[in-house]
Short mmCIF file of C-alpha atoms in Angstrom, two decimals:
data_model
loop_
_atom_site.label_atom_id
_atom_site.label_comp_id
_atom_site.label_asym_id
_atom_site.label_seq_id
_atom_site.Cartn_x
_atom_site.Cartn_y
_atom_site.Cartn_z
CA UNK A 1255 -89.52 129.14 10.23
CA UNK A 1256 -89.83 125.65 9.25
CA UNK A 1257 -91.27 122.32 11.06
CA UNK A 1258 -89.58 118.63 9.11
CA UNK A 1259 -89.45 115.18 9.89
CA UNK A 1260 -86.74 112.98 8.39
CA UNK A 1261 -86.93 109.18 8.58
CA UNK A 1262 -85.98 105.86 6.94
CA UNK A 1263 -88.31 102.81 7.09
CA UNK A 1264 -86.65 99.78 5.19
CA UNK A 1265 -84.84 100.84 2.77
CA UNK A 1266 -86.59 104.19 2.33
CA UNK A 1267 -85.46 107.30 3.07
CA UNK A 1268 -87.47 110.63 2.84
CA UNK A 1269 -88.14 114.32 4.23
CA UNK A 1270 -91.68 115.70 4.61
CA UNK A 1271 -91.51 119.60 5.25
CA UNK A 1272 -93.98 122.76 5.63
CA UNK A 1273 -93.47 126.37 6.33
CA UNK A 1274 -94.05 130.10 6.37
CA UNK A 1275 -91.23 130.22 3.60
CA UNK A 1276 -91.94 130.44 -0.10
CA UNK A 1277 -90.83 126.87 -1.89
CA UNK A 1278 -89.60 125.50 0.91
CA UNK A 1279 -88.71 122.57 -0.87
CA UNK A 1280 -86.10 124.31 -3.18
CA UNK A 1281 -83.74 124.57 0.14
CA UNK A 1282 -84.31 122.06 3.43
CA UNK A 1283 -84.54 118.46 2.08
CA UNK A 1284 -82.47 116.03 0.10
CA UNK A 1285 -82.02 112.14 -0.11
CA UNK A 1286 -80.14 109.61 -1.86
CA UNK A 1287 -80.98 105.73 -2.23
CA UNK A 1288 -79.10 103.85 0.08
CA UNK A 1289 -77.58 106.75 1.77
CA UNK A 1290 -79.85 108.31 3.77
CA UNK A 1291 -81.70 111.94 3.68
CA UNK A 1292 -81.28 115.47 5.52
CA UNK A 1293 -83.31 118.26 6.04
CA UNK A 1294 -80.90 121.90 6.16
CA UNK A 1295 -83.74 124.80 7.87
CA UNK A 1296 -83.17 127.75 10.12
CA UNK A 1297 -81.08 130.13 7.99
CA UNK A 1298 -80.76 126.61 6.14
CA UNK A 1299 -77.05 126.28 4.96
CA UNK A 1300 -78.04 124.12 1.92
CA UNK A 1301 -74.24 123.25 1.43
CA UNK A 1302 -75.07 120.82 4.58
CA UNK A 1303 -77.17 118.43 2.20
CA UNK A 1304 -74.16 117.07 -0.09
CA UNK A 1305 -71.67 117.54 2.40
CA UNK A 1306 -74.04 115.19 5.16
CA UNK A 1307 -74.97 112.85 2.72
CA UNK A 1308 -71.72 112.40 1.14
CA UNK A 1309 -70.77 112.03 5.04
CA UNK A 1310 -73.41 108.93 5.37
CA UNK A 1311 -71.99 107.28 1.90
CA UNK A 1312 -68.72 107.34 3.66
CA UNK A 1313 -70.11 104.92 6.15
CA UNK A 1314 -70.30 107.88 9.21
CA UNK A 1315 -73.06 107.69 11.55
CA UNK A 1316 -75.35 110.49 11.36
CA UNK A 1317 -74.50 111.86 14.83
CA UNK A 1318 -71.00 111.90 14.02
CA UNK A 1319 -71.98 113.11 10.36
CA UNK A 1320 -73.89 116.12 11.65
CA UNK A 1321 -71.21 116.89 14.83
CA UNK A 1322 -68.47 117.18 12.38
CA UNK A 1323 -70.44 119.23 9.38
CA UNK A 1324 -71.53 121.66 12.48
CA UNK A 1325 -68.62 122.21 14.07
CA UNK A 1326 -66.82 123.25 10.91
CA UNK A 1327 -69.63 126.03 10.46
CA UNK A 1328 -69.55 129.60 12.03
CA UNK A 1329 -72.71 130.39 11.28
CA UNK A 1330 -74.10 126.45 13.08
CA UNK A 1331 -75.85 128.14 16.26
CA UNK A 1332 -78.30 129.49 13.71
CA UNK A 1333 -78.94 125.98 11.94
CA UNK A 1334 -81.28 123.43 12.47
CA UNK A 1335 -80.39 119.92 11.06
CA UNK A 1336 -82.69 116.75 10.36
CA UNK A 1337 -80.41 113.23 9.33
CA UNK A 1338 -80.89 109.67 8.99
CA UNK A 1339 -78.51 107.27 7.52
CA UNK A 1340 -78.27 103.24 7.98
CA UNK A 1341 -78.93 102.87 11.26
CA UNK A 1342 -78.75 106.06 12.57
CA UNK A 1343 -80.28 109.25 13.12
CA UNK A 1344 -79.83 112.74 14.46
CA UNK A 1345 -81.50 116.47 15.13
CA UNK A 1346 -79.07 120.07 15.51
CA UNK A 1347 -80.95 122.85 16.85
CA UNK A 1348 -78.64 125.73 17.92
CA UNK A 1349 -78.42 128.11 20.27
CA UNK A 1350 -80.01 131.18 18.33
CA UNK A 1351 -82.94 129.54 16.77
CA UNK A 1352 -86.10 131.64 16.84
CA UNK A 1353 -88.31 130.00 19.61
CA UNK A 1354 -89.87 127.51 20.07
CA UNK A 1355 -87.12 125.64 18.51
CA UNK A 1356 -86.43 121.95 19.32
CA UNK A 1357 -86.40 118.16 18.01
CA UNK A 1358 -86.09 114.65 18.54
CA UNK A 1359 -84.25 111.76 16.96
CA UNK A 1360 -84.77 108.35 17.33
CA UNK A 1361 -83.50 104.43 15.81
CA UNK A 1362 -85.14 101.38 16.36
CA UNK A 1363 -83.13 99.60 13.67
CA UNK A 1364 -86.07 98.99 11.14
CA UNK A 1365 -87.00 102.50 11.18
CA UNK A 1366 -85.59 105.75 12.30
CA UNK A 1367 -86.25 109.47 12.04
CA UNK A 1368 -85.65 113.20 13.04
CA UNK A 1369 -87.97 115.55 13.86
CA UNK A 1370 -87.33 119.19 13.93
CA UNK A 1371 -88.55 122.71 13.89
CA UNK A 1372 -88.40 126.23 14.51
CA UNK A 1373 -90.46 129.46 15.03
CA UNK A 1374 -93.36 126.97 15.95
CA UNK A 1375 -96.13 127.54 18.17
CA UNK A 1376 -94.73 125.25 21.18
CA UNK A 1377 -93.20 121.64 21.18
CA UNK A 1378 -96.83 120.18 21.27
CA UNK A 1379 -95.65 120.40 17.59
CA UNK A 1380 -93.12 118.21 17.46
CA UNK A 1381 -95.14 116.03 19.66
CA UNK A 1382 -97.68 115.52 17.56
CA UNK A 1383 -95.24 114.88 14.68
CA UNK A 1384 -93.82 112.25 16.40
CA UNK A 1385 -96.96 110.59 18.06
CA UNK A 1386 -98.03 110.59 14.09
CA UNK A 1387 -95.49 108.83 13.10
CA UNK A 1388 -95.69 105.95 15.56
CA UNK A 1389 -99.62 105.71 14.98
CA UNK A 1390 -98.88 104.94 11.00
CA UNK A 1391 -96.29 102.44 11.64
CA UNK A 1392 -98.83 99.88 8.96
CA UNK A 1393 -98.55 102.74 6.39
CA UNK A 1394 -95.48 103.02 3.77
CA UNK A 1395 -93.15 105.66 4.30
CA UNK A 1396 -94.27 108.39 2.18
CA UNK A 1397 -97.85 108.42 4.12
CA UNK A 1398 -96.17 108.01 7.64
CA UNK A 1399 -94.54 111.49 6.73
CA UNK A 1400 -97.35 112.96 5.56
CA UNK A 1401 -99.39 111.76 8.30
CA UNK A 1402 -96.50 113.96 10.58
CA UNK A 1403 -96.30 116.94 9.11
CA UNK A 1404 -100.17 117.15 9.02
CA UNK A 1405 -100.25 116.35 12.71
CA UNK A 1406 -97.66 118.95 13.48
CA UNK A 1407 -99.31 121.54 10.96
CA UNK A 1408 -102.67 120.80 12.93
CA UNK A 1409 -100.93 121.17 16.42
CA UNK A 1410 -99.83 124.30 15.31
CA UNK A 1411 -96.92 124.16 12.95
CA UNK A 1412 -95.17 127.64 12.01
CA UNK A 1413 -96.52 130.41 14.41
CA UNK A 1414 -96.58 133.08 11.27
CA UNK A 1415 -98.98 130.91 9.74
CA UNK A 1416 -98.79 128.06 6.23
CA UNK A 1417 -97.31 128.98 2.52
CA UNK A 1418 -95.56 126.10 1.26
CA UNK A 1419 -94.69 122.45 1.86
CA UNK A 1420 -92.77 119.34 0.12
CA UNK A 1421 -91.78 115.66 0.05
CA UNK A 1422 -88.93 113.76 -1.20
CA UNK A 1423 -88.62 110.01 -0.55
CA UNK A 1424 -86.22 107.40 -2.78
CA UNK A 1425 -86.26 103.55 -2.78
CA UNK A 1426 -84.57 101.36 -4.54
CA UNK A 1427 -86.93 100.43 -7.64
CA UNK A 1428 -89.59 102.85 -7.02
CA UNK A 1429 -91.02 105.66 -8.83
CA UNK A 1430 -91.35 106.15 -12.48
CA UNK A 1431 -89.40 103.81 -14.80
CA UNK A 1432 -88.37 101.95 -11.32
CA UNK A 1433 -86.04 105.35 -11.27
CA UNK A 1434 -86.14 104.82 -7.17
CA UNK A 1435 -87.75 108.36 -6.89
CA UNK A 1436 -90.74 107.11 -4.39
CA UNK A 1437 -92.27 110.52 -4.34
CA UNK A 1438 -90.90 114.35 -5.07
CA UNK A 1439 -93.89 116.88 -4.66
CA UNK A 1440 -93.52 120.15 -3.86
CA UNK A 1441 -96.22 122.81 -3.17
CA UNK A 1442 -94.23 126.25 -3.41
CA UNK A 1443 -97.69 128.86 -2.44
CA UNK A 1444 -100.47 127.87 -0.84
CA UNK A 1445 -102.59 128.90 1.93
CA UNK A 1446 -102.85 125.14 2.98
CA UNK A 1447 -99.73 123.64 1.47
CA UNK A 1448 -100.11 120.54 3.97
CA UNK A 1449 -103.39 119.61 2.67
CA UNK A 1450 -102.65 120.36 -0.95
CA UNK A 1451 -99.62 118.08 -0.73
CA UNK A 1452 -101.78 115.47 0.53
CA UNK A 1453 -103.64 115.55 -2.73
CA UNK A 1454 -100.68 115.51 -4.70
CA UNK A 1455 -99.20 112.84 -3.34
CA UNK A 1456 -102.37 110.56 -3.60
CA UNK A 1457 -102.41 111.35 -7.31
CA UNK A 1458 -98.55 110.56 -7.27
CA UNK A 1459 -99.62 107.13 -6.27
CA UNK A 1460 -102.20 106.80 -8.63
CA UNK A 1461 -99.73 107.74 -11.91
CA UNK A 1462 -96.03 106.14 -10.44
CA UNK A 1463 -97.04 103.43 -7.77
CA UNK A 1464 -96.88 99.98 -8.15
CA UNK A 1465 -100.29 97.63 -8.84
CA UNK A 1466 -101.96 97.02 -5.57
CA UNK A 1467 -104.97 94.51 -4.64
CA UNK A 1468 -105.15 93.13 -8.22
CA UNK A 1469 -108.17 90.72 -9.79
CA UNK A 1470 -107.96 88.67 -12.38
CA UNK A 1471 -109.76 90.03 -15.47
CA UNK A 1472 -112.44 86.84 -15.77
CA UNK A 1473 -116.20 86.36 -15.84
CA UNK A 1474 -117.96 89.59 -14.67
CA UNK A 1475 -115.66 91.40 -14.05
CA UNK A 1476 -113.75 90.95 -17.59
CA UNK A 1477 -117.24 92.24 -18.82
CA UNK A 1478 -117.47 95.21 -16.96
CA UNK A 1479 -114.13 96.27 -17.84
CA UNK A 1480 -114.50 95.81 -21.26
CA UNK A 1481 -117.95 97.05 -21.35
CA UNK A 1482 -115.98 100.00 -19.96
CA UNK A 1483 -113.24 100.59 -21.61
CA UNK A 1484 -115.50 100.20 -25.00
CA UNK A 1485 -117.49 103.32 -23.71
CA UNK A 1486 -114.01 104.94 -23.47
CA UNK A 1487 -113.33 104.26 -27.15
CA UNK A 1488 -111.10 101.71 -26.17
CA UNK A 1489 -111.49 97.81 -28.00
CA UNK A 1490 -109.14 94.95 -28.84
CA UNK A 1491 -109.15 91.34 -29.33
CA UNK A 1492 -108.83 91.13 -25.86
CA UNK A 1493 -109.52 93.15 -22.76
CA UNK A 1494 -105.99 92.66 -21.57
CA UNK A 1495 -104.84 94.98 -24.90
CA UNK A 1496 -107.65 97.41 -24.62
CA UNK A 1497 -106.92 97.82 -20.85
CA UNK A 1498 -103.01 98.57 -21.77
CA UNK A 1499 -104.13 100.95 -24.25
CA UNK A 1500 -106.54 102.96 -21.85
CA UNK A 1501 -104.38 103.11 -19.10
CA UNK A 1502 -101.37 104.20 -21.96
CA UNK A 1503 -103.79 107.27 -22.50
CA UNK A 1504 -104.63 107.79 -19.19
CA UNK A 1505 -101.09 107.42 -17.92
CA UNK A 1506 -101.80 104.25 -15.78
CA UNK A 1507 -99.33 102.77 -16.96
CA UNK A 1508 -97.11 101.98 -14.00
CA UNK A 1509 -100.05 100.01 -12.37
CA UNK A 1510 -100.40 97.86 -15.48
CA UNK A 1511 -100.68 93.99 -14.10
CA UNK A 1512 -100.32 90.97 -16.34
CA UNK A 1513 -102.07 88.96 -13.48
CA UNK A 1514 -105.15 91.39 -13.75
CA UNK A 1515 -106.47 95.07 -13.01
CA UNK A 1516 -104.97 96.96 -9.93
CA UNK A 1517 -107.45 98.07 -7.40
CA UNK A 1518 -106.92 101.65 -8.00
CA UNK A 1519 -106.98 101.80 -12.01
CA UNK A 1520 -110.24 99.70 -11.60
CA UNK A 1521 -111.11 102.90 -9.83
CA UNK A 1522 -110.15 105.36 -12.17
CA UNK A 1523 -112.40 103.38 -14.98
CA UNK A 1524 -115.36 103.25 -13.23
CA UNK A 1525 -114.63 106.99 -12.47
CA UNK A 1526 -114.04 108.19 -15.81
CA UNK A 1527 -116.85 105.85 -17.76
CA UNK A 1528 -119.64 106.26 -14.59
#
């Protein structure tokens, strides 16, 4: 019923995740900072998410993680399991999975991930996924796995069709506050979840990332920006100030750069003053 990809990429760890399910992302993933992540799916036993990543903090590798959390569950041949720990990853798919039901798991020491799903239209799904995520290896981990789960929700994805779709990624002084919460979206009824998640996740960046491409605030372009921000009811001694206080308002704050103006709140201000 479900199609995921788990993965780690530095010291990232995430799980991207669509299906025919309503919130989907209320039961398959989890991840912890420094630990690791796991997706639970398939009559998704959602005890599997402490219990695995309390099994990576323990210094286990995830095969041997997932082997021993499996074989201590009756109901396992139902399960499908997605995990990725420090150097190591793994993907359960058992024996009474609704077809097409499969994965693939992979470690190439920098990066690693598991991809896995079930009730999907063939493994040209899981395919896809995977030839995704190699084609974004440039990109930072939360847009390599939502560059997979849109290639496996275009190759097909659930056979009964889309309704929701989520993504949880930690790293160690990302998110918010630096609260190492790189993304957490969740789109719990849609009729294109994939897509809508997409947009979420590029406002996500907008609001919580960190300041990217940054230019000094001199000559013309200190004028335009405080020409703009002045439109915007926004003036101080300085443009530095007025800036702060805009993107305050406009909950920018995150990108705020005391060498300059980020790239994409330079964006936003020509946007919102245009």
């Amino acid at each position: 019923m479900t199609f995921s990809i788990v993965a780690r990429q530095g010291e990232a760890y995430g799980v991207a995740v669509a299906s025919k399910f309503l919130a989907v992302g209320a039961v398959v993933p989890a991840a912890r900072t420094g630990v690791g992540a796991v997706a639970t799916q398939s009559f998704a036993r959602v005890a599997y998410l402490d219990e695995l990543l309390g099994r990576l903090a323990a210094g286990e590798p995830a095969d041997e993680a997932l082997a021993a959390a499996t074989a201590l569950d009756d109901g396992r041949e139902t399960r499908q399991v997605g995990v990725v720990g420090v150097g190591s990853a793994a993907t359960f798919t058992g024996s009474e999975c609704n077809p097409w039901a499969g994965g693939v798991a992979r470690d190439d020491g920098e990066t690693a991930y598991a991809i896995q799903g079930n009730i999907l239209t063939g493994p040209e799904v899981v395919d896809a996924m995977e030839r995704a995520w190699h084609e974004s290896v440039r990109e930072p981990l939360a847009r390599r796995l939502l560059a997979a789960l849109a290639a496996g929700d275009a190759a097909g994805g659930d056979s009964r069709g889309r309704q929701s779709a989520a993504l949880y990624a930690v790293e160690p002084g990302s998110g918010y506050d630096a609260c190492g919460v790189l993304a957490d979206l969740r789109v719990d009824d849609h009729t294109d979840p994939v897509t809508e998640l997409a947009r979420l996740h590029a406002d996500w960046e907008l609001y919580f990332g960190k300041p990217e491409d940054v230019q000094p605030l001199e000559g013309a372009l200190a004028s335009e920006v405080r020409d703009r921000l002045a439109r915007a009811g926004f003036v101080a001694d300085d443009v530095a100030t007025a800036l702060a206080d805009w993107a305050g308002n406009a909950n920018y704050e995150a990108r705020l750069s005391p060498d300059g103006i980020d790239r994409r709140v330079l964006e936003a201000l020509r946007a919102a003053t245009s």
